[in-house]
Short mmCIF file of C-alpha atoms and ligand atoms in Angstrom, two decimals:
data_model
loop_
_atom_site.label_atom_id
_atom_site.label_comp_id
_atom_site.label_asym_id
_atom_site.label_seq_id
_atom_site.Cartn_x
_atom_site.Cartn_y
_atom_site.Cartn_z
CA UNK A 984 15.77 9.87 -2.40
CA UNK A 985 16.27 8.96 -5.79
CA UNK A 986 14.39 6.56 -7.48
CA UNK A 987 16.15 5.57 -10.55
CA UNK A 988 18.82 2.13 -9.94
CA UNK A 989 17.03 1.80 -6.59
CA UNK A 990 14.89 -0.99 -5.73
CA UNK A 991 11.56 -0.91 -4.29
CA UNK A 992 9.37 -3.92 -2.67
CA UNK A 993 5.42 -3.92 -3.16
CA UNK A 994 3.08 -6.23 -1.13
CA UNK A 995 -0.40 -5.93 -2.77
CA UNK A 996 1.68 -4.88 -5.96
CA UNK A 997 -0.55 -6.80 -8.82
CA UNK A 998 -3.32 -4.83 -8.52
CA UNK A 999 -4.91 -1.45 -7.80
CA UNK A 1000 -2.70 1.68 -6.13
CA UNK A 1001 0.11 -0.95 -5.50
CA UNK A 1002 0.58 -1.93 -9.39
CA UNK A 1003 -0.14 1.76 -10.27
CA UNK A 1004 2.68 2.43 -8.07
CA UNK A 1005 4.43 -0.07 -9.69
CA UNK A 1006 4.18 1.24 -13.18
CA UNK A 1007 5.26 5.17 -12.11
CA UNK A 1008 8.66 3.50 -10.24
CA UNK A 1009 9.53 1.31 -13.15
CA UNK A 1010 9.10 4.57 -15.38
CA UNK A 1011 11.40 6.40 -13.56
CA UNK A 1012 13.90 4.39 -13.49
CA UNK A 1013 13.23 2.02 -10.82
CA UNK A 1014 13.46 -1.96 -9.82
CA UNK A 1015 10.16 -3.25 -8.43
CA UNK A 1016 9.66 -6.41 -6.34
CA UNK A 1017 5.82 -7.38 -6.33
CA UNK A 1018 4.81 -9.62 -3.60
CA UNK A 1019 1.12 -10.55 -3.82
CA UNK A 1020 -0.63 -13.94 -3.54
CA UNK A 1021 -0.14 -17.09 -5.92
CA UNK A 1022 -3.59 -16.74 -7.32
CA UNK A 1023 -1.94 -13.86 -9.50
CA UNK A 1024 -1.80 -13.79 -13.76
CA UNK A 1025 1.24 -13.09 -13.67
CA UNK A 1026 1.23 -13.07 -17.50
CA UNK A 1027 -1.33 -10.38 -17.66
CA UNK A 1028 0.48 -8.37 -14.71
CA UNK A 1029 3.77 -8.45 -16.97
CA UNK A 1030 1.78 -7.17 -20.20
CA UNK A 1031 0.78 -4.34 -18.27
CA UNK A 1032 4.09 -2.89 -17.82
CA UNK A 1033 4.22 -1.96 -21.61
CA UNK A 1034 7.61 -1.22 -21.69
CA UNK A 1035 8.82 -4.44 -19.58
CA UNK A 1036 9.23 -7.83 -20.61
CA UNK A 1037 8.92 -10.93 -18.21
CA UNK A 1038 12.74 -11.27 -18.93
CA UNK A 1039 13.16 -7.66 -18.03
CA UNK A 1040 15.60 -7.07 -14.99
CA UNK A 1041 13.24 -4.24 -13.50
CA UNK A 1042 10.08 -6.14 -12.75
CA UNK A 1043 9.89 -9.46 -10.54
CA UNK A 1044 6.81 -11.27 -9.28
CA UNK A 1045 7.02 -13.14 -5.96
CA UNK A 1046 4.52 -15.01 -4.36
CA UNK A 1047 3.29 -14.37 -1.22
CA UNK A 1048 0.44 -14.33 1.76
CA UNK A 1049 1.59 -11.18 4.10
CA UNK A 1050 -0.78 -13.28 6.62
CA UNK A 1051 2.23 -15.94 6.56
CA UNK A 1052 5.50 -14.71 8.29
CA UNK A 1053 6.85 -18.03 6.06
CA UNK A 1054 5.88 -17.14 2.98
CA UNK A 1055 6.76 -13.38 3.31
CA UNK A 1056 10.45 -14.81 4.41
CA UNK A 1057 10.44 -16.26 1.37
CA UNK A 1058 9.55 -13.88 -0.88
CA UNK A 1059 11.81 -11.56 0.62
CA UNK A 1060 15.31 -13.74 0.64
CA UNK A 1061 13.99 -14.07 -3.42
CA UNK A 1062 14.05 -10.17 -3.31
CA UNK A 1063 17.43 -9.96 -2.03
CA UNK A 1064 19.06 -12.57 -4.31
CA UNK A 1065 17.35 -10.62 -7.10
CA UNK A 1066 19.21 -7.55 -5.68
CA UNK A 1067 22.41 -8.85 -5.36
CA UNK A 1068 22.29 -9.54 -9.07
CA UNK A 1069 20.82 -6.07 -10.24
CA UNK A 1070 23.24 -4.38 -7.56
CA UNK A 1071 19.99 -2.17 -7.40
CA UNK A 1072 19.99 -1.61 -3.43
CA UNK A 1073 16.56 -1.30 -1.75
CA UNK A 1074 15.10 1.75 -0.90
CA UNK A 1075 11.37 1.45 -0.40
CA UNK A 1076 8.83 -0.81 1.51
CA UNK A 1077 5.65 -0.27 -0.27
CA UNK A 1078 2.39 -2.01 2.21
CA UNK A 1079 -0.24 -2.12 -0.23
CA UNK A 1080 -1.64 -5.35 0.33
CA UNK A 1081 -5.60 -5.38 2.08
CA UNK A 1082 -8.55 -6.52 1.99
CA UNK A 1083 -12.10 -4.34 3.17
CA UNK A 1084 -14.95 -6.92 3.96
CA UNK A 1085 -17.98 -5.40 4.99
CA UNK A 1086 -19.64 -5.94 8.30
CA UNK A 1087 -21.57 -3.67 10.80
CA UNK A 1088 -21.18 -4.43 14.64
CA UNK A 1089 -25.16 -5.85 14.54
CA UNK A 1090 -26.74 -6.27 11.58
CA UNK A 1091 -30.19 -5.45 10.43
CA UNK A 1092 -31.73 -8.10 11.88
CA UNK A 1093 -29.42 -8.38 15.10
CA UNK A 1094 -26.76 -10.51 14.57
CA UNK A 1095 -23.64 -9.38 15.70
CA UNK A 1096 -20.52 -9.19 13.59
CA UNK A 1097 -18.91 -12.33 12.25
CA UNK A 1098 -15.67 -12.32 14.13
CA UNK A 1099 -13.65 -14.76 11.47
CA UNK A 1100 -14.45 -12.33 8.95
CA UNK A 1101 -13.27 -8.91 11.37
CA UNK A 1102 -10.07 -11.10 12.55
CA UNK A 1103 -9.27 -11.40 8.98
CA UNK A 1104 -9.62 -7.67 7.75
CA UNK A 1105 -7.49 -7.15 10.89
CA UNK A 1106 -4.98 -10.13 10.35
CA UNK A 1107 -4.09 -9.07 6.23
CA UNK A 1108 -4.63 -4.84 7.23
CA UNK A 1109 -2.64 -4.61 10.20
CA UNK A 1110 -0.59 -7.98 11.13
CA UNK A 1111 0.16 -8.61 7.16
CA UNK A 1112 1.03 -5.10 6.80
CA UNK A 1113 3.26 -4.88 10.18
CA UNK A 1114 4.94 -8.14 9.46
CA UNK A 1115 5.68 -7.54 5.59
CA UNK A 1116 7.59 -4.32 7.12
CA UNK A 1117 9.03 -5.85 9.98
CA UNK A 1118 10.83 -8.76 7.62
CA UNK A 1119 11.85 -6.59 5.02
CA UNK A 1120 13.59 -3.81 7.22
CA UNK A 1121 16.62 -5.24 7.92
CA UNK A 1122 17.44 -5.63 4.73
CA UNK A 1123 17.19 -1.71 4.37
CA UNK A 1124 18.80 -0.48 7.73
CA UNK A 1125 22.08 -2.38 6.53
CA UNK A 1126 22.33 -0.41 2.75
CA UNK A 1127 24.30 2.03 2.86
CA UNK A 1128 23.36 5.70 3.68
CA UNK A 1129 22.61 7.87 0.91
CA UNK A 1130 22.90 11.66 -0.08
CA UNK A 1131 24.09 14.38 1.74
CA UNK A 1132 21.42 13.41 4.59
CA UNK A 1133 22.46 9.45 5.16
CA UNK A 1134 19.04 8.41 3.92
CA UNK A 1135 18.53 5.12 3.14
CA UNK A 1136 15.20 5.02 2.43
CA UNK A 1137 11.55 4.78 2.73
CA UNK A 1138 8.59 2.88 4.19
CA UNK A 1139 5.15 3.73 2.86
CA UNK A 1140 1.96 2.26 4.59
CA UNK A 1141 -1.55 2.76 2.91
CA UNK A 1142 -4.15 3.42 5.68
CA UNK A 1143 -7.61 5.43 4.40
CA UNK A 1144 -9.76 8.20 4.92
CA UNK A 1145 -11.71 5.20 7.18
CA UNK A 1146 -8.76 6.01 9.78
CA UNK A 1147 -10.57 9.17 10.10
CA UNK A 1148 -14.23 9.25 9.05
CA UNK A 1149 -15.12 5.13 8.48
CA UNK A 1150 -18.68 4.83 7.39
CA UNK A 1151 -21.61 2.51 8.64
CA UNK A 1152 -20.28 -1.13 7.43
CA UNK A 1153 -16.62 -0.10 8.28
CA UNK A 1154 -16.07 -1.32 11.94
CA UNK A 1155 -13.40 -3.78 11.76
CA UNK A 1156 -11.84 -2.37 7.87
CA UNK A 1157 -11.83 1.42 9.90
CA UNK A 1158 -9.96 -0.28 13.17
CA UNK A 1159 -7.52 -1.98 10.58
CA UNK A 1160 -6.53 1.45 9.14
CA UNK A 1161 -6.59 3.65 12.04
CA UNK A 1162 -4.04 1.11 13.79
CA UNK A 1163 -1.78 2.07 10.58
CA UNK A 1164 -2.56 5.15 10.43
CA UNK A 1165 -1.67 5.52 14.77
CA UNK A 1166 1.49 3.13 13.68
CA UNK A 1167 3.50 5.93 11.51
CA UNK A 1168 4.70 8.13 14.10
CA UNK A 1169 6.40 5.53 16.63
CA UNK A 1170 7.47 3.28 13.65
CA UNK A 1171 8.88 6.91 12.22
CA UNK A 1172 10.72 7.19 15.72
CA UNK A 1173 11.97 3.51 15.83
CA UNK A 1174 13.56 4.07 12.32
CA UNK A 1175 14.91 7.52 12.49
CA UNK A 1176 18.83 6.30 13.99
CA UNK A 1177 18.51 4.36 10.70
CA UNK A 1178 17.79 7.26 8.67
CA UNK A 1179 14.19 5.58 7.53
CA UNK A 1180 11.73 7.48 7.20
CA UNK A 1181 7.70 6.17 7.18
CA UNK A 1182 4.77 7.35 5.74
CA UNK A 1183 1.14 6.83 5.85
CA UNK A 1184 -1.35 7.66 2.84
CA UNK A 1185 -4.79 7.49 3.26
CA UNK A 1186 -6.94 7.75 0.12
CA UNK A 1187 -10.89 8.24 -0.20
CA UNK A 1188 -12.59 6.56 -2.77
CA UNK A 1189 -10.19 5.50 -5.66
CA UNK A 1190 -10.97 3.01 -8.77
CA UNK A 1191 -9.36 0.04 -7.98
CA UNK A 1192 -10.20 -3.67 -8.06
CA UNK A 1193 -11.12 -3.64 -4.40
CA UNK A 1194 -13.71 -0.71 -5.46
CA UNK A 1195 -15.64 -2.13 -8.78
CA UNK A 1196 -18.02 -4.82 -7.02
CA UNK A 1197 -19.49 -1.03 -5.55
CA UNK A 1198 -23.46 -1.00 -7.13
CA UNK A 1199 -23.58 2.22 -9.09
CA UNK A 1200 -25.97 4.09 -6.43
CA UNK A 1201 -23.45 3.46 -3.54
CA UNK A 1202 -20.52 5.24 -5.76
CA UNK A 1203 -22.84 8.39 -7.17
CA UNK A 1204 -23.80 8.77 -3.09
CA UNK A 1205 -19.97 8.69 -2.45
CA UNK A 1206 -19.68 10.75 -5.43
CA UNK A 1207 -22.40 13.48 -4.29
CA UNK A 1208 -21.04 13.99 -1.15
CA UNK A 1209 -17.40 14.58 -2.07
CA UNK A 1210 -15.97 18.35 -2.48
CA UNK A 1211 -13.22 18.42 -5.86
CA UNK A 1212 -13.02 16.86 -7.97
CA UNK A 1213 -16.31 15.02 -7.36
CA UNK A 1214 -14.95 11.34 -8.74
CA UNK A 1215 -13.18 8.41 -7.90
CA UNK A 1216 -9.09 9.00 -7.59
CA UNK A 1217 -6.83 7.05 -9.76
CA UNK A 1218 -4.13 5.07 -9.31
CA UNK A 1219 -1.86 7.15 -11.15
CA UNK A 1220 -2.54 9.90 -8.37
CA UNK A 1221 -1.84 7.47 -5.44
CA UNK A 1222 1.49 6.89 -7.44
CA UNK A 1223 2.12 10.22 -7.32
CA UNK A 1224 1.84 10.89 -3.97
CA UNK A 1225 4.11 8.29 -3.30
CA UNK A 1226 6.90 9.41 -5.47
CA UNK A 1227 6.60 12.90 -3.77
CA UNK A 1228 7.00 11.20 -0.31
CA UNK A 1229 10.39 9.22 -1.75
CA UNK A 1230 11.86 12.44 -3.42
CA UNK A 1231 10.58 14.72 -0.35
CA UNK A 1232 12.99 13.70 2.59
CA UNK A 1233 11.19 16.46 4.84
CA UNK A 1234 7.57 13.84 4.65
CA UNK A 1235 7.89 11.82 7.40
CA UNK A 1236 5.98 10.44 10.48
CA UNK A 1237 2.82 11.47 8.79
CA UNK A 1238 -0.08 10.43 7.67
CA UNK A 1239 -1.56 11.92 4.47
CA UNK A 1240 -5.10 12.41 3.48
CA UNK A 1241 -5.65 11.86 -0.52
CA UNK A 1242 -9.53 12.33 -0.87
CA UNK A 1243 -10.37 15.76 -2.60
CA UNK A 1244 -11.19 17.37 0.60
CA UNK A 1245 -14.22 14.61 1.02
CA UNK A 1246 -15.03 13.94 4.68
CA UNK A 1247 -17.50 10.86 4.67
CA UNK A 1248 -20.71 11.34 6.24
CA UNK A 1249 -22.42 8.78 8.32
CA UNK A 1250 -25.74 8.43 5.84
CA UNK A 1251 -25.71 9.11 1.95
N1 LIG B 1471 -9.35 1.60 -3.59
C1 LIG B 1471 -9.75 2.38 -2.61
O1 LIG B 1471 -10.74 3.10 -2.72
C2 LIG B 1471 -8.94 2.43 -1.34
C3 LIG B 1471 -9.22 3.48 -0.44
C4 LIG B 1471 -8.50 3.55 0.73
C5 LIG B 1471 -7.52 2.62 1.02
N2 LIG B 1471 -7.28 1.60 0.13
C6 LIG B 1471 -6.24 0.64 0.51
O2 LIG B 1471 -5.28 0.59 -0.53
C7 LIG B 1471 -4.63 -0.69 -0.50
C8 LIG B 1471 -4.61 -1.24 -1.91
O3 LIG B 1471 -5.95 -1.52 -2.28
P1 LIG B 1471 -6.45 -1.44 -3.80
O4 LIG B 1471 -7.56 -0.49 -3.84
O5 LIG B 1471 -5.30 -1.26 -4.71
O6 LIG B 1471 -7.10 -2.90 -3.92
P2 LIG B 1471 -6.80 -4.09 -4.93
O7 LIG B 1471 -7.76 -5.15 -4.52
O8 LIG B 1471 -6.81 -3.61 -6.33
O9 LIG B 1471 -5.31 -4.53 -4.55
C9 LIG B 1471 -5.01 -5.15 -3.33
C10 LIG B 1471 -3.95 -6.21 -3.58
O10 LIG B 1471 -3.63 -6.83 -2.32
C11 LIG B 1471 -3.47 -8.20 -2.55
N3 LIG B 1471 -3.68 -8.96 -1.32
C12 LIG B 1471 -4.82 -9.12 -0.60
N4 LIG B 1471 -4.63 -9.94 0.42
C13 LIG B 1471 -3.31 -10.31 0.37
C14 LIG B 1471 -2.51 -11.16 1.16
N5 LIG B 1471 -3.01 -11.83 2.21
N6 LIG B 1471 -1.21 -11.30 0.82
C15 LIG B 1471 -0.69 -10.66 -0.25
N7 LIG B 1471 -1.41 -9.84 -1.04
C16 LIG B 1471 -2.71 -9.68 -0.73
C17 LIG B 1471 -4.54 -8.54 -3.59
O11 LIG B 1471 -4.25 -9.78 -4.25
C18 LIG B 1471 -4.45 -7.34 -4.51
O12 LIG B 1471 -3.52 -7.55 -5.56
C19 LIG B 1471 -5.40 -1.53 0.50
O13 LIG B 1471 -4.71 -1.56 1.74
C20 LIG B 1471 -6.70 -0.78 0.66
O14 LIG B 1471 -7.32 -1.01 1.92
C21 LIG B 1471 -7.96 1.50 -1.04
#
């Protein structure tokens, strides 16, 4: 897969690993379509592509709510028109969008979950996530097939190392993930006559908006217990990862750990 004069479509993309992501695709060449929620500055997202301008032809903002088949509809027909000016065909569906509220199955002083909160980590992780994919894919099984392996192109899914270790707190934000991360292999299989290939990455601990609001003594526990390098991840890194997964065509089906080797322990 290459990257440069394609086009690439980010849910979550204002923020965090998604606008990290972002910011490497643009650099290499890249069109980005960033679908994240109306609340979004999108002034201050377009001053932090330093080399973009709002007028530029290689960044576009869309609104959207993955938790709204409507809006993502939307968002996406805006994607294509954009396309059919830039000629820049898609090849990437980037599901960065989520959300990780807190709650343990019975709290402290026996209260049990709050299920509108645990239907919602559920409804933007997993139903946002499946539906942003589901309405954006035929727009990518119909370009045509690429390089000397008909690829035409890539879906990338962002599950975390909660799929595989979650931590007291992480009930319903660890069910959200492992559904993605149990999704890549049969949405791998659905996609492979189309010569689509889909990938899950599932990072530790990285700096990120999502990961700030952490008190200091909850992140140096994280921090003591991981292997190397004993800090957060950055976004670049996630970034990264994900242009090795577009430029790798053997990566596919899987879902990769991006955590320094840190396996999350029950109590810190
Ligand atoms: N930061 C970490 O440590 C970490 C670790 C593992 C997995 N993840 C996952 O990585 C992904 C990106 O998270 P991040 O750390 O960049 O967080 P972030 O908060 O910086 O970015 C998430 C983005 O998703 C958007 N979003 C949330 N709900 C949405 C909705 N309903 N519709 C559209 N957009 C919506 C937000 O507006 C935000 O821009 C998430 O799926 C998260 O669960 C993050």
């Amino acid at each position: 897969m290459i990257i440069e004069g394609r086009t690439f479509i980010i849910s979550g993309g204002a923020s965090g690993l998604g606008l990290a992501t972002a910011h490497l695709l643009t650099a290499k060449g890249g069109y980005v379509s960033i679908l994240d929620l109306s609340k979004t500055d999108q002034d201050a997202l377009f001053t932090s592509f330093p080399s973009i301008s709002k007028s530029s032809s290689r960044v576009k903002f869309f609104p959207c709510d993955v938790t709204f088949s409507d809006s993502i509809s939307t968002a996406i027909a805006g994607t294509v028109g954009w396309i059919n000016q830039t000629h820049a065909s898609l090849a990437g569906i980037i599901a960065c969008a989520g959300i990780s509220w807190p709650a343990k199955i019975i709290d402290r002083d026996g209260n049990p979950m709050d299920m509108p909160t645990a239907k919602k980590v559920i409804e933007v992780n997993v139903f946002g996530t499946l539906d942003f994919i589901r309405l954006a894919l035929p727009h990518l099984i119909t370009v045509p097939p690429h390089g000397p392996d008909g690829e035409r192109g890539v879906v990338i899914m962002v599950a975390s190392s909660a799929a595989f270790d979650g931590q007291p707190g992480q009930v319903s934000y660890a069910a959200s993930k492992g559904a993605i991360r149990s999704a890549t292999l049969p949405m791998a299989r659905d996609l492979a006559r189309y010569g689509v290939r889909v990938v899950s990455i599932a990072p530790s601990l990285f700096d990120t908006n999502m990961t700030k609001g952490m008190g200091g003594k909850a992140r140096e526990s994280l921090v003591r217990v991981m292997e190397w390098p004993r800090r957060a991840g950055r976004g670049e890194e996630f970034a990264h990862l994900v242009e090795a997964v577009m430029e790798n065509t053997m990566m596919n089906g899987e879902c990769i750990r991006l955590d320094g080797a840190v396996r999350m322990p029950s109590k810190m």
